[in-house]
Amino acid sequence: MHAIDGLMYGFGIAFLPHNLLFCFIGVLVGTLIGVLPGLGPAGALALLLPVTFGIAPSTAIIMLAGIYYGAMYGGSTTSILINIPGEAASVITCLDGYQMARKGRAGSALGMAAIASFIAGTVSLFGLLFLAPTFANFALEFSAPEFVSLILCGLVLVSFLGSGSRLKAFMMACMGLLLGTIGTDPIEGMDRFNFGITYLMDGAGLIPVIMGLFGVSEIFANLEEQQFRGILKEKIKNLWPTLQDWQDSTWPIIRGTVLGFFVGVIPGTNTVIASMMSYAVEKKVSKHPEKFGTGIIEGVAGPEAANNAGPSGAFIPLLSLGIPTNATMALLLASLMIHGITPGPFLITQSPDIFWSVIASMYIGNLMLLALNLPLVGLWVQVLKIPYTFFYPVILLFCLLGSYCVGTAIFDIAVMIFFGIVGFLMKKFAYESTPLILAFILGPMFEENFRRSLVLSFGSFRIFIERPISAVFLALATILLIVSVLPMFKKRRPAARSKWN
Amino acid sequence: MKIYDLLSSLLWLVIGLAFLAGGVRMGLGPIHSPGAGYFPAVIGAILSLLSLGLFIKAALEKGPLSERHPFWKEADSWKKVSLVVGSLIFYMAFLEFLGYLATTVLFIFFLLKVVGKKSWPVSITMAVLVSLGSYALFKMALGVYLPKGLILG
Amino acid sequence: MSKDRKTDSVARRLRFLAFSILAIGSLQLVGAPAAAAAYPEKEITLIVPWAAGGGTDLVARILANLLEKDLGKPVVVVNKPGGGGLVGFNQIAAAKPDGYTIGVNSTSQILQKYSASSYADWRNLSPIALINLDPAAFAVKSDSPWKTLEEALAFAKANPMKVRISNSGPGAIWHVSAALLGSKTGVQFTHVPYGGGNPAAVAVAGGHVEATTVSPAEVGPLVKGGKLRILAIASAKRDPLFPDVPTFKEKGIDFTMGVWRCLVAPKDTPKAIVAQLEKSVEKALREPAFKEFMEKNGLGQAFMNSADTAALWAQDEKDMEKIIPGLGLKKN
C-alpha cells in the first residue's frame, strides 16, 4: 500500500468516534502522568493495560500511544512552572523555561513548548513513514561501542550547558558520575557503595534525586526570603508567544526535530541526549550565547522539539522490527502482542489497519495535545500567581508523593530530603545541579556499555574505532570537547557568583 | 565567595579520594577488562584533582576571604527552612504509620499554620482540601497505591 | 501398691489428655472450614518485587484481576522493586501471616543465595502455587551458519571463548543457564551481560553476539519476525508455542533450566487460607483470559500446587548449590 493511500486509510479508521475518544483519553491521562512525576509512562501503561483488554486492538494501541505522547509533553509543564522535570528528558527545559516563567514569560514558554512539540511530532511522523525501513536496520546496527561514543558526546556537553564556572561544572559532572556508580555493578553484579542497604542496591532513584535536587532545594532557597511573594519576579508579560518568539524559535525547532528523531531511533537511549545536544547547538550558533540560562525562548523551543521528535523515532524499531527501544516501548510491544499483533517486517502487510491507524492516530494525538494544552497555558500561568505560602506545600507534597510512589519506599523520601539539602547548599556555594543530574543519568549507561564493549571485543579497544558509526560519534565527541574547552583558554570567563550571595 | 570555594573544594577532595579508595579496594581489574572499581576510582581521582585545582585557584584569588554577604539571606530564615525540613522528616517517618490522609493533613496544616502563620480555619480547610483532592487524583483516578496506616488512608 | 496406683492415675490423666486433644482437634477440623470460608473479609495486598510494567508485573496484575473475581474482594498490586527482587521478598516474608498479604517470587530468590551478597531465605515464605515456567531457549540469528544445535556446539567447542552468549544480567537465571550449558557440554563461552532479556535478544538479532539463552517470551517476537532462530529449548517437553524446536534432552544433553514464578505468602499463613488461595489460583490459570495473555506473550504456562512447589524450591536449592560454585561466576 502506498504511503499516502495507507495514511488515508489510517485516518479513516483513526477518525472513527470511539477511536477519537480513546485517543483523547490516552492523551489526557498521559499529560496528567507527565505532569505528576513518579508515575512514568511505563507504570501508567501497566496499570491501564487491563482496561485495553475489552476493546479492539487498534483502539487500544491508539490510546496507549496517546498516553506515551501525553506523558512526554506533560513533563515540560512542570519544568517550566516549578523547575521540576517531569521526567529525565525534560531536565534541559528547566534551564531556560523556569527562568522565563520567573520573568513573567511562562505563557510564551509553555505555548512555544507545546507548538514546538507539535511541529516536531508531526514532522518526525513523516520521517517515520518514509524512512522507516532504512532506519529500522540502522537501529539494529547499534551495539555497545556505538552507545559509548554517543554518550561520550553527551557527557562532553554536560559541562558546556551551564552558565557558571566551567571548572565547578566539571566537578559536579564527576560527582554525578560517582553517584551513578552506587548500587550494583552492571557487568559483574558486585555491590558498589551501597553499604548493604537493599534499597540502594539499584542505586539512588532518579526521581527522588531530581525531586530533591531541583524541587525541594528550590523551595528552601525561595523560603529564605521572608517576603517571597511567588515565583514571578516580574509581572506576567504575555500569555502567548510573541512574533519575536516565533522568529527566534524557527530554526531551533527545525534543528531540534532532526536531532530528536535520529536519537529516538536508536534503541536504548534516553531522549535527554537529544535535548542536551539541541541546547548545546542552539547555544553555540546563537548570537547571544551568554543569555542562555537567563530565560530565552531558543533554550526551550529546540530541546522541546528534540524531546517530542524522539517518540516518533522510537516507534520505528518497534513497529517495523518489533524491537522496543525503552521500557515504555516494551510495554507497547506487550500490549500489541496481547491483542495478537506481532510487530515486525510483516506488520504492514499482515495488519495494515493496525499500522496505518497507529500512524494516523499519532498525528491526531499530537493535534489533540496541542488543542488540550494551549488553552491550559492561560490556566497554568494564573497558577503562578498563587501566594507562595499556599503554593509550596502542594509542591512539596507532589515531590514527596513522586518520590514515594516509584517503589513504594520510605527510603526514597529520605533520598529526596537528603538531595534537597544538598541542592540547597550547592546553590549557596555556587555549584550548578544540572551537570550533576545529567552525568548521573548518562554515567551508568556509559560505564555499562564501555565494559560490555570490551567483553564483546575480547579486550580490544579497537572496537570503538573499527565500527564506523562508533568512529563517527567518537570524532564528534572530540570536536565537541575541543570546541567547549577552547574558550577557557581564549578569554577568562567572568567569575561566576552564586545567585544567592 | 572565597571561603566557600576553599571549604567546598576540600569536601569534594575528600569525596573524590573516598571513591578512589573504594574503587581500588573493589578491584580495578586489568585495563582490557575493567572491574567494578575501575570507573569510580578513575572518576574519583579526576574529582580529587579538580578540587585541588579549585582550592588552589581560590587560594590564589585576590580579595577578602569572605564578603559581607551572610550565609542566610535574612536573619532568621534558617528557622523557616529548618521547620520545613522537620516537616518533611515527619512526613517520611509517619506516612506508613498514620496513613496517607492523616499524615498529609497534618503536614499541610503545619506548613500553613506554623510556618506560614495563617489562621486556624484557613489552615485546616486547605489541609483537608489538599489531602482529599490529591487522594482522589492519585488513588482513585490513577490507581496509585497510598499507605493506609492507622487512620483509614 | 502405691506405685501402681500412681502410674494408674498418671495413665488415666494421659488418656484424658489424649481424648481432650482429639476432641478439641476434631472440633478445630469442623470449625476450620467455617473460619476459612470467611476469608477474605477485606482487601488483599499482592506484593510484586519488580517495577511496574515488567513481565512478572503484568502476569501478577492479570492474576490479581482474576483472583479478585473469584475471591470477591479486591486484590491490590503493590510494586516493591529493588535488589533484583530482594526488597520485595523480604517484605513478603516480614508481613503479617494472616493471608491478607501475599506476593510473587521467582528463581532469583534461590539464585541470590549463591550469586549475590545478600539474599532472602525462601524458608520464610509459604508457597501457594507455581504460576509459570519459562525454559531457556538457545537462539541464534536467522542467517547464522549454524542450522542445528550440533553445529553451534561443535564450533563453540573448537573455538573456546569465541562464541558470545548474551544474557539478562550477571548472576541472573539466563546467565546461570548459559554457564550450565557450557559446563554440561564442555564448551567455553564468553558471557555478555545485558540489562534484561529483551536487550539480550536484540543483541543477537543485530549480530553483536552469536547466541542467547533467554526465555521464549523474549525471543518470540524476533523469531516470528524472522530475525532469530531457536535451535533448542531447555525444557522436559517441547514448547507448544515452538513445536519444531527440539529439547536439549532429545539431543542427548541433560540440560533443563528456566525461570519460574510462584505466588507466595509469609511463612506462618494458616494452611486453610493457603489451600483456598491455591484453589483460586488453579481456577484463574484455567481462565481463557489468562491463557490467552500467556500465550500471546510467549510465556510458559504451568501450575504446581503448594506441596509440589515447596519440593521444587528445595530441589532447586540443592541443584544451585552444586552448580553455581562450579561455574566460576563472580560472587560478591
PDB file of C-alpha atoms in Angstrom, chain C residues 137-138 223 229-234 237-239 241-248 250:
ATOM      1  CA  ALA C 137      15.819 -21.076  24.602  1.00  0.00           C
ATOM      2  CA  PHE C 138      19.092 -21.280  22.729  1.00  0.00           C
ATOM      3  CA  VAL C 223      11.590 -15.336  15.873  1.00  0.00           C
ATOM      4  CA  ARG C 229      16.016 -18.990  15.108  1.00  0.00           C
ATOM      5  CA  ILE C 230      15.731 -21.189  18.194  1.00  0.00           C
ATOM      6  CA  LEU C 231      17.985 -24.211  17.987  1.00  0.00           C
ATOM      7  CA  ALA C 232      16.986 -25.973  21.189  1.00  0.00           C
ATOM      8  CA  ILE C 233      14.946 -25.483  24.316  1.00  0.00           C
ATOM      9  CA  ALA C 234      15.835 -26.438  27.880  1.00  0.00           C
ATOM     10  CA  LYS C 237       8.962 -31.451  26.724  1.00  0.00           C
ATOM     11  CA  ARG C 238       8.713 -29.438  23.543  1.00  0.00           C
ATOM     12  CA  ASP C 239       7.219 -25.984  23.872  1.00  0.00           C
ATOM     13  CA  LEU C 241       4.443 -22.434  21.014  1.00  0.00           C
ATOM     14  CA  PHE C 242       7.502 -23.703  19.143  1.00  0.00           C
ATOM     15  CA  PRO C 243       6.679 -27.297  18.273  1.00  0.00           C
ATOM     16  CA  ASP C 244       9.518 -27.637  15.787  1.00  0.00           C
ATOM     17  CA  VAL C 245      12.198 -26.846  18.303  1.00  0.00           C
ATOM     18  CA  PRO C 246      13.850 -29.899  19.857  1.00  0.00           C
ATOM     19  CA  THR C 247      14.646 -30.096  23.526  1.00  0.00           C
ATOM     20  CA  PHE C 248      18.199 -30.457  24.773  1.00  0.00           C
ATOM     21  CA  GLU C 250      16.250 -35.066  22.728  1.00  0.00           C
TER      22      GLU C 250
END
